[in-house]
Coordinates of C-alpha atoms and ligand atoms in Angstrom, one line a residue:
X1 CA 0.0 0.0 0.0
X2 CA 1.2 3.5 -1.0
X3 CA 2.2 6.1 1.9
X4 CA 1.1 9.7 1.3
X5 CA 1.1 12.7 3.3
X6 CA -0.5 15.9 3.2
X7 CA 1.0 18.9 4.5
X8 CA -1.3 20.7 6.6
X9 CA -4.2 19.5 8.4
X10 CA -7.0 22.0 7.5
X11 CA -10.9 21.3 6.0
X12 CA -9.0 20.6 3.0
X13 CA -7.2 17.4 4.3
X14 CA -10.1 16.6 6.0
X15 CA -12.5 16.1 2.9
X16 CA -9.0 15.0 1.2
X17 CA -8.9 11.8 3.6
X18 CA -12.5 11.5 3.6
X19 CA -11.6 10.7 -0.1
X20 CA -8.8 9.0 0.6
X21 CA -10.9 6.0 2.6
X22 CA -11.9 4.5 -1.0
X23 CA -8.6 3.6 -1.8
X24 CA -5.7 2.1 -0.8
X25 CA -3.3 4.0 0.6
X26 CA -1.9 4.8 4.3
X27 CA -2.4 8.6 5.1
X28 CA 0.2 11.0 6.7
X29 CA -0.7 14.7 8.0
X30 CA 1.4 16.7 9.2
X31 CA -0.1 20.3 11.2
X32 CA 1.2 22.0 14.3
X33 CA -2.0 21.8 16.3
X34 CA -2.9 18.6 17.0
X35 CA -6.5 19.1 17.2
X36 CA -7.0 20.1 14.3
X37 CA -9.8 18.9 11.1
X38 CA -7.9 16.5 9.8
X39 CA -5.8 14.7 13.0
X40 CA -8.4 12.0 14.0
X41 CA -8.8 11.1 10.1
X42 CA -5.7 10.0 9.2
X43 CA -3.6 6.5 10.0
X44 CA -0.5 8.2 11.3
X45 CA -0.6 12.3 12.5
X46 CA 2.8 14.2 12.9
X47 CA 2.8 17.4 15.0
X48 CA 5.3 19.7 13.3
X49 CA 5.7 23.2 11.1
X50 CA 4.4 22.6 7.8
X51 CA 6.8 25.9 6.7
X52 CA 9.9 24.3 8.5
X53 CA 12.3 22.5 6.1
X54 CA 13.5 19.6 8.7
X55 CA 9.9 19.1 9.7
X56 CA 8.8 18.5 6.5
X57 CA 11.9 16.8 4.8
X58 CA 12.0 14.3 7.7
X59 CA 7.9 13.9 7.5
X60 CA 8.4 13.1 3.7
X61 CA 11.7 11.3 3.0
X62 CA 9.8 7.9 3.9
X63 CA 6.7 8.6 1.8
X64 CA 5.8 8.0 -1.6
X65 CA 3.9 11.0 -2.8
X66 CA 2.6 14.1 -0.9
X67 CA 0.6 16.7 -1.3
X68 CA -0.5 20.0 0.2
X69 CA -3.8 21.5 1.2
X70 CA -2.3 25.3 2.0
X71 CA 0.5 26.9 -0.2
X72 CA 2.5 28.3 2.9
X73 CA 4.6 25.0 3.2
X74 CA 8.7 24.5 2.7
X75 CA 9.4 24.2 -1.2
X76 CA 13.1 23.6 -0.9
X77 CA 12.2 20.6 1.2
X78 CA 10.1 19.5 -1.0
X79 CA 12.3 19.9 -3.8
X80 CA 14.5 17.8 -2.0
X81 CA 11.8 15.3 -1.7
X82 CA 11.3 14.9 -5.5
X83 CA 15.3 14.7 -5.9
X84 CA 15.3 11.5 -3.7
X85 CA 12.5 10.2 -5.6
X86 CA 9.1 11.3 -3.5
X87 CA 6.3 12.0 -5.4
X88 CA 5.3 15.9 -4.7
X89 CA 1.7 17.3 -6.1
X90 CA 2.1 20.0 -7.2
X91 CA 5.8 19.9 -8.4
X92 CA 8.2 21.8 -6.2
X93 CA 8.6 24.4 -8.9
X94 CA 4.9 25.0 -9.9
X95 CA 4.7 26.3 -6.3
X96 CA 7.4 28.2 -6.1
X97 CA 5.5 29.8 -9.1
X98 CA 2.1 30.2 -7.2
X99 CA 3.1 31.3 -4.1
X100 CA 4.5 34.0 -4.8
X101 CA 2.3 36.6 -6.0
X102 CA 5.0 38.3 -7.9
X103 CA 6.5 35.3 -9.9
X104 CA 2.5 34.1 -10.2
X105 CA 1.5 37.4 -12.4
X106 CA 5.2 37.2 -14.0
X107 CA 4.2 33.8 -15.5
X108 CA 1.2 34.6 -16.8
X109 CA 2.5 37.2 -18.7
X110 CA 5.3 35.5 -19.8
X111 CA 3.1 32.4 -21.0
X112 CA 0.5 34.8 -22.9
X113 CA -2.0 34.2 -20.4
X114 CA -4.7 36.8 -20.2
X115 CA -4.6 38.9 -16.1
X116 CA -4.9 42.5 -15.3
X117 CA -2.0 44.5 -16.2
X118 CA 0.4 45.4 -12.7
X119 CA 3.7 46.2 -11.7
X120 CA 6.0 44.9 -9.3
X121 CA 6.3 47.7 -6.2
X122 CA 8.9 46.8 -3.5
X123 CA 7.1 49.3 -0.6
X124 CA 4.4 52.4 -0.4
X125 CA 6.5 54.5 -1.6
X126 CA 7.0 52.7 -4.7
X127 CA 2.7 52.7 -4.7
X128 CA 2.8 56.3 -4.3
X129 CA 5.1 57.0 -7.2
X130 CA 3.1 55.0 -9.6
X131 CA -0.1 56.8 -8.0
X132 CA -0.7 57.6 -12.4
X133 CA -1.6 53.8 -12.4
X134 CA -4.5 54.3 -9.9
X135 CA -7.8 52.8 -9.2
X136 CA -5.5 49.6 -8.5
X137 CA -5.5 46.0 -5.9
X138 CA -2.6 45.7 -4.1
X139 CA -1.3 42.5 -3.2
X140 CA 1.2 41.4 -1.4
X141 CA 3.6 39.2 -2.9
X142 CA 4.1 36.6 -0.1
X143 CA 2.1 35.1 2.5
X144 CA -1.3 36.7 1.6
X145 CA -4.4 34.0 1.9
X146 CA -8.6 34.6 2.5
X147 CA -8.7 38.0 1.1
X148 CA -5.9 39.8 3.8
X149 CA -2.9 40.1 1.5
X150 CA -5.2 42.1 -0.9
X151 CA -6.1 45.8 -0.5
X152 CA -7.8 48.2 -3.1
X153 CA -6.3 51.4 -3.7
X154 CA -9.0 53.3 -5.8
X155 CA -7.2 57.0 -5.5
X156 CA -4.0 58.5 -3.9
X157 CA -5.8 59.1 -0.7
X158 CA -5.7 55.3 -0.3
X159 CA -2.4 54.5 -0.7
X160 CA -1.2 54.3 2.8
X161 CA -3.5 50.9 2.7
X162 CA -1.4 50.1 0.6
X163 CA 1.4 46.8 1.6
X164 CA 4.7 48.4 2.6
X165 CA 6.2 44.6 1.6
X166 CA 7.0 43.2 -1.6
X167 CA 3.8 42.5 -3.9
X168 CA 1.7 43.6 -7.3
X169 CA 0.0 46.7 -7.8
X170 CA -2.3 45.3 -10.1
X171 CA -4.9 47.1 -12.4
X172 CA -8.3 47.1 -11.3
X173 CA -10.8 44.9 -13.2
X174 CA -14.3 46.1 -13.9
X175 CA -15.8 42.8 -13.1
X176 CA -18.9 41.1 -14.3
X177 CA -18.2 37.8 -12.8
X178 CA -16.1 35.7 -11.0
X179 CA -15.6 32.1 -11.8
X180 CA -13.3 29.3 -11.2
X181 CA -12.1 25.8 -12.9
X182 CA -10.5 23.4 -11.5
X183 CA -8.4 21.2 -13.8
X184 CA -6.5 17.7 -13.0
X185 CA -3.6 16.2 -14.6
X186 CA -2.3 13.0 -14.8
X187 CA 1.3 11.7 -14.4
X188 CA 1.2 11.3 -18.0
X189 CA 0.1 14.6 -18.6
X190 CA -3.7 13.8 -19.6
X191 CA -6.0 16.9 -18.4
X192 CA -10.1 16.7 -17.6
X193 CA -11.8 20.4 -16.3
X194 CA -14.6 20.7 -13.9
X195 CA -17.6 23.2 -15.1
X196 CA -17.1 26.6 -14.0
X197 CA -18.3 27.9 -10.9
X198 CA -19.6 31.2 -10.1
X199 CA -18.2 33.0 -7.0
X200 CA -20.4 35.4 -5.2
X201 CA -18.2 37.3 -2.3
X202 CA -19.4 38.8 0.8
X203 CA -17.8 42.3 0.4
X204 CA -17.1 42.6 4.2
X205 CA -15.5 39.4 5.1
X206 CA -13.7 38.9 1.3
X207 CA -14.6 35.2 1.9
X208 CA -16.6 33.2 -0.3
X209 CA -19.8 33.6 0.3
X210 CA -21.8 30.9 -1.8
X211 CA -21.0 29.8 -5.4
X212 CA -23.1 27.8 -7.6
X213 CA -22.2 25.0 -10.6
X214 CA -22.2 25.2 -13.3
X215 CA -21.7 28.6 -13.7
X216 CA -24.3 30.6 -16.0
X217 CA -22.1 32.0 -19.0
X218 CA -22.5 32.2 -22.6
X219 CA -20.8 29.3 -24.2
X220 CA -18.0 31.6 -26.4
X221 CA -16.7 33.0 -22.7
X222 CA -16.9 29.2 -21.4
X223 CA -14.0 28.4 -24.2
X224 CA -12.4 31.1 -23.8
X225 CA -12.7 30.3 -20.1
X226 CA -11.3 27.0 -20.7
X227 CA -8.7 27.0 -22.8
X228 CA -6.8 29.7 -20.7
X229 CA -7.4 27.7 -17.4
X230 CA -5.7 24.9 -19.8
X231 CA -2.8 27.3 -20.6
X232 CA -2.5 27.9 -17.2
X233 CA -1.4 24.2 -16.1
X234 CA 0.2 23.2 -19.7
X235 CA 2.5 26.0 -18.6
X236 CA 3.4 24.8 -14.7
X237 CA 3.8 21.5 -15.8
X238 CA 2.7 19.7 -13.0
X239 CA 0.6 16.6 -12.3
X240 CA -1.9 17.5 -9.7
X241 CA -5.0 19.4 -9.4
X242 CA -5.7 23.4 -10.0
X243 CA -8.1 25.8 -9.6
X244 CA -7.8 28.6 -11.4
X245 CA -9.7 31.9 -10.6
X246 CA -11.3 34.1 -13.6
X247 CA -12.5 37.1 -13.9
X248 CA -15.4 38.3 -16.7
X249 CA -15.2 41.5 -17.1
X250 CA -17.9 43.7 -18.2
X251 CA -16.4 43.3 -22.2
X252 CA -16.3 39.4 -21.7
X253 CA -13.0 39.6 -22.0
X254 CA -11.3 36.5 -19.7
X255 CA -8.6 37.6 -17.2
X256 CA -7.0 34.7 -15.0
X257 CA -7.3 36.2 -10.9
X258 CA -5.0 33.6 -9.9
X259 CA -3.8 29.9 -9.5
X260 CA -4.6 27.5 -6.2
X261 CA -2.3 24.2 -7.0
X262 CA -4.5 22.3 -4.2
X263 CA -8.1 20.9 -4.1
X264 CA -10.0 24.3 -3.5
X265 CA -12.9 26.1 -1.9
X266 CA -14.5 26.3 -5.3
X267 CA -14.8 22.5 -5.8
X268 CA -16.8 21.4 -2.1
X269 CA -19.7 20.8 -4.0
X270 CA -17.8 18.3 -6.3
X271 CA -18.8 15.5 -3.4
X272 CA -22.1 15.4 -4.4
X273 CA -22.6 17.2 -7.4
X274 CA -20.3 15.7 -9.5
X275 CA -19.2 12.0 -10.7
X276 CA -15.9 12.4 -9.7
X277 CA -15.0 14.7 -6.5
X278 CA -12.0 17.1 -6.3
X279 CA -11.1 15.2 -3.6
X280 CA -11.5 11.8 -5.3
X281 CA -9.7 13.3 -8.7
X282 CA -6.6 13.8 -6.9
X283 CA -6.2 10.7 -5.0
X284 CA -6.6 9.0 -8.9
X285 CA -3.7 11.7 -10.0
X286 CA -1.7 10.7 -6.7
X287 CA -2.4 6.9 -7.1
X288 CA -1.5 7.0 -10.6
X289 CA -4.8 5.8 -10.9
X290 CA -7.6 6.4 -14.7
X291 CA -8.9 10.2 -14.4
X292 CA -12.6 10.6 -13.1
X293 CA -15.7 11.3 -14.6
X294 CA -15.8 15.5 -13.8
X295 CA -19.7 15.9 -15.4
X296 CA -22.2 17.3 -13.1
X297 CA -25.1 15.1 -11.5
X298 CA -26.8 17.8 -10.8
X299 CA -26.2 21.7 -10.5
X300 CA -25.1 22.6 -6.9
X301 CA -24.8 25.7 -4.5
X302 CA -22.6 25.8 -1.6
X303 CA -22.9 28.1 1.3
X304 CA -20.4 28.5 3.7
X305 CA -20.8 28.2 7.5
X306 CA -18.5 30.8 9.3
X307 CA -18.6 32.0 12.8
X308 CA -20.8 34.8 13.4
X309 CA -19.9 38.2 14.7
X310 CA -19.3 38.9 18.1
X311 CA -19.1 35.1 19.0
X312 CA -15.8 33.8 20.0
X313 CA -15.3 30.1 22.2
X314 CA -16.6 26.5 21.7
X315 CA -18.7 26.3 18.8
X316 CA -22.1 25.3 18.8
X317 CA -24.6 24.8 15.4
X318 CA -27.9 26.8 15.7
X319 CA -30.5 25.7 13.4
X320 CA -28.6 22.4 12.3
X321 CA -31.8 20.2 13.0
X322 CA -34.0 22.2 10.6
X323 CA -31.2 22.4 7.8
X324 CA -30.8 18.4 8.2
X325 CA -34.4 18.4 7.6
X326 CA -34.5 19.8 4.0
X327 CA -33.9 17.7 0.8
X328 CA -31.1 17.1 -1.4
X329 CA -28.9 19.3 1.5
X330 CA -25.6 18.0 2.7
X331 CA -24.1 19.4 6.0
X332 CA -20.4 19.8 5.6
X333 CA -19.2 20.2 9.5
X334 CA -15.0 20.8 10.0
X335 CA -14.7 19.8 13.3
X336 CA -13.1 23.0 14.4
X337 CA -13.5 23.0 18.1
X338 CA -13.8 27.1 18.7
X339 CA -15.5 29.6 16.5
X340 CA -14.6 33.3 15.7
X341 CA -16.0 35.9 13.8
X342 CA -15.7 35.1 10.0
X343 CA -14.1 31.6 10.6
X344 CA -15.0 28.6 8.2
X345 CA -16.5 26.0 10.1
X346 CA -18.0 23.9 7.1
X347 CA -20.5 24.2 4.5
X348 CA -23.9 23.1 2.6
X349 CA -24.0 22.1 -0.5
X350 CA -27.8 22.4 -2.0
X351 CA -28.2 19.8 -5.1
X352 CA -31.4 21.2 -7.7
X353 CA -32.2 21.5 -11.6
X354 CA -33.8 24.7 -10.3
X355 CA -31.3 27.7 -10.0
X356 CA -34.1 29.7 -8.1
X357 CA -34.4 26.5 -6.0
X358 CA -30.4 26.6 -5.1
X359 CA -30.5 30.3 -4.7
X360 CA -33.6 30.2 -2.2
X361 CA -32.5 27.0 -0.1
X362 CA -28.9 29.0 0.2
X363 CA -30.5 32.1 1.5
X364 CA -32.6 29.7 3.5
X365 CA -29.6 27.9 5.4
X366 CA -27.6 31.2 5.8
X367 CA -30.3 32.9 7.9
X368 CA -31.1 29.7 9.5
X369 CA -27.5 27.8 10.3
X370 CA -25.3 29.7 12.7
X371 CA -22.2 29.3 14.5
X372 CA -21.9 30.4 18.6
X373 CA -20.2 29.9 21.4
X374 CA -22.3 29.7 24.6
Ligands
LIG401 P1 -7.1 35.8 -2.1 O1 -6.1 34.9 -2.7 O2 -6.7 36.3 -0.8 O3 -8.5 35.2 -2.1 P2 -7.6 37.3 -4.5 O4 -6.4 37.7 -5.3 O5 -8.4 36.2 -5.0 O6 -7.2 37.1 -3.0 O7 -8.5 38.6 -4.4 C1 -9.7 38.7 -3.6 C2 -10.8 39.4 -4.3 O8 -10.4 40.8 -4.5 C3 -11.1 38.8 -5.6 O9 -12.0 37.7 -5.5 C4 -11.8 40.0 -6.3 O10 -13.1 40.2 -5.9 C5 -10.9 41.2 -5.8 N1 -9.9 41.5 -6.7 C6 -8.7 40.9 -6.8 N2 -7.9 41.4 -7.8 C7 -8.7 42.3 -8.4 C8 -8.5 43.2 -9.6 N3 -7.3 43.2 -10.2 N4 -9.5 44.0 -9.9 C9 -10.7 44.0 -9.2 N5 -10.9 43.2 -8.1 C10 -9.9 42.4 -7.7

């Protein structure tokens, strides 16, 4: 039986191992808090720092693949790793690419792939002379992740918002939509796409706020749509699976947001909606196992679950029984033992052919299903 570990212990590696039960392999996490979602699903847990290079080379060197679930982990370990032979999804090198928001926007441009123009700006100063390039999203180059490395900069008055840290200055998009694929690739290099999703934010928390599949676009931008999110991976060269964020602007002209090389927020629904899940897909890639089926069963919203304001402590779930009461709704719950304002603590995917159907049920469950502490 194969070993593989996944680097960080998040909902991600949670719904990753829930996955991984269907096949066989012998799981490995690694996660410096030892209560956390993924621990008590996994054969064999490690406490240790994901971002540490001893941690994770000595984690890996007895494992045949790996993967991650965050982006913040040690690449130079894991390119150590792949010398000696481990297995590493994404390759070493198509992180490096990704997690860096600098090099990420470099190799788009580079590889012809459609994003918002930007410049690379070393501190506020360097915003503040370039203020001609104004309104503009700043984002830091390293380390951002949920919406806090990014900060819009609309006129000069903003600028001290701005990131005084290595990062993009990137032009602002007039935005229509926002939409992501997810795309898997084989060891062998074969590719199958999941239908787009669209992505509806909550402006306050810059979280995802619920997205629904497939995503309702005209067939010409679904092309265009696709073949750039293909561009995108022919160009990292990596087995694994990617999401890849889009924005539509209000031309329908398709500009790539960015790259997650990890199963993503965008694809929870996959578990029931589609044939094959995002977590199931990668396990096949991983296994070197056939690639899924990705068609939709049926479309799907999901809502996400986060701690409500003003609520911080042991988490409980108001209005669980009556959401577990309605039909063709699936209760995603991460196990997080404390809540806090804004924090993901699962979510609910809604299966109907009716897209007034998904978008009532998902207002439904977010007035009704809340996170407290007591
Ligand atoms: P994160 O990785 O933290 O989620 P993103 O780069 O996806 O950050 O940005 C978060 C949100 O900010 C996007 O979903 C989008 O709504 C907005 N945004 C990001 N870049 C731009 C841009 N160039 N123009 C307009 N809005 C943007």
């Amino acid at each position: 039986m194969k070993k593989a570990g996944i680097l960080g212990g998040g909902q991600l590696g949670r719904m990753l191992l829930q996955a991984a039960a269907n096949y066989p392999v012998e799981t490995f996490v690694m996660e410096n808090d030892a209560q956390c979602p993924a621990a008590h699903l996994c054969h064999h847990f490690t406490k240790g720092d994901i971002s540490n290079f001893d941690d994770v080379y000595n984690f890996g060197k007895d494992l045949d693949v790996l993967t991650i679930e965050i982006e913040s982990v040690n690449e130079e370990a894991l390119e150590k790793l792949e010398k000696e032979g481990i297995k590493v999804y994404p390759s070493p090198g198509a992180l490096r690419v990704i997690k860096n928001k600098i090099l990420q926007k470099q190799f788009y441009k580079e590889n012809g792939i459609p994003t918002s123009n930007f410049i690379v700006t070393q501190n506020i100063e360097d915003i503040r002379s370039n203020a001609s390039f104004l309104p503009a999203v700043n984002k830091i180059g390293m380390g951002g992740y949920d919406g806090k490395g990014v900060q819009v900069i609309k006129t000069s008055a903003d600028i001290e918002k701005g990131f005084d840290a290595p990062g993009v200055l990137e032009k602002m998009v007039s935005i229509k939509k926002e939409i992501a694929i997810i795309v898997a690739v084989s060891n062998s290099g074969q590719t199958v796409l999941y239908p787009p999703v669209d992505m509806v934010f909550d402006p306050m928390l810059n979280l995802l706020d619920y997205q629904i599949s497939p995503a309702d676009i005209p067939e010409k931008t679904l092309w265009k749509a696709e073949a750039i999110a293909l561009k995108v991976v022919k160009g990292l060269q990596s087995a694994g699976l990617f999401a890849v964020e889009l924005f539509i602007d209000i031309n329908d002209e398709v500009l790539v947001n960015e790259t997650a090389p990890r199963v993503h927020n965008s694809g929870h629904h996959s578990i029931e909606a589609n044939y094959s899940s995002q977590f199931d897909m990668l396990w096949r890639v991983m296994l070197d196992y056939p690639l899924g089926n990705t068609k939709h069963i049926l479309p799907a919203a999901i809502v996400n679950i986060v701690g409500s304001d003003g609520q911080s402590g042991n988490a409980y779930y108001e209005g669980l029984p009556e959401v577990l009461k309605m039909d063709n709704v699936f209760v995603h719950l991460y196990g997080k033992r404390t809540t806090k304002p804004g924090r993901k603590m699962g979510h609910v995917t809604i299966l109907s052919n009716e897209k007034q159907e998904l978008i009532h049920k998902a207002n439904l469950i977010k007035r009704t299903l809340k996170v407290v502490s007591k």
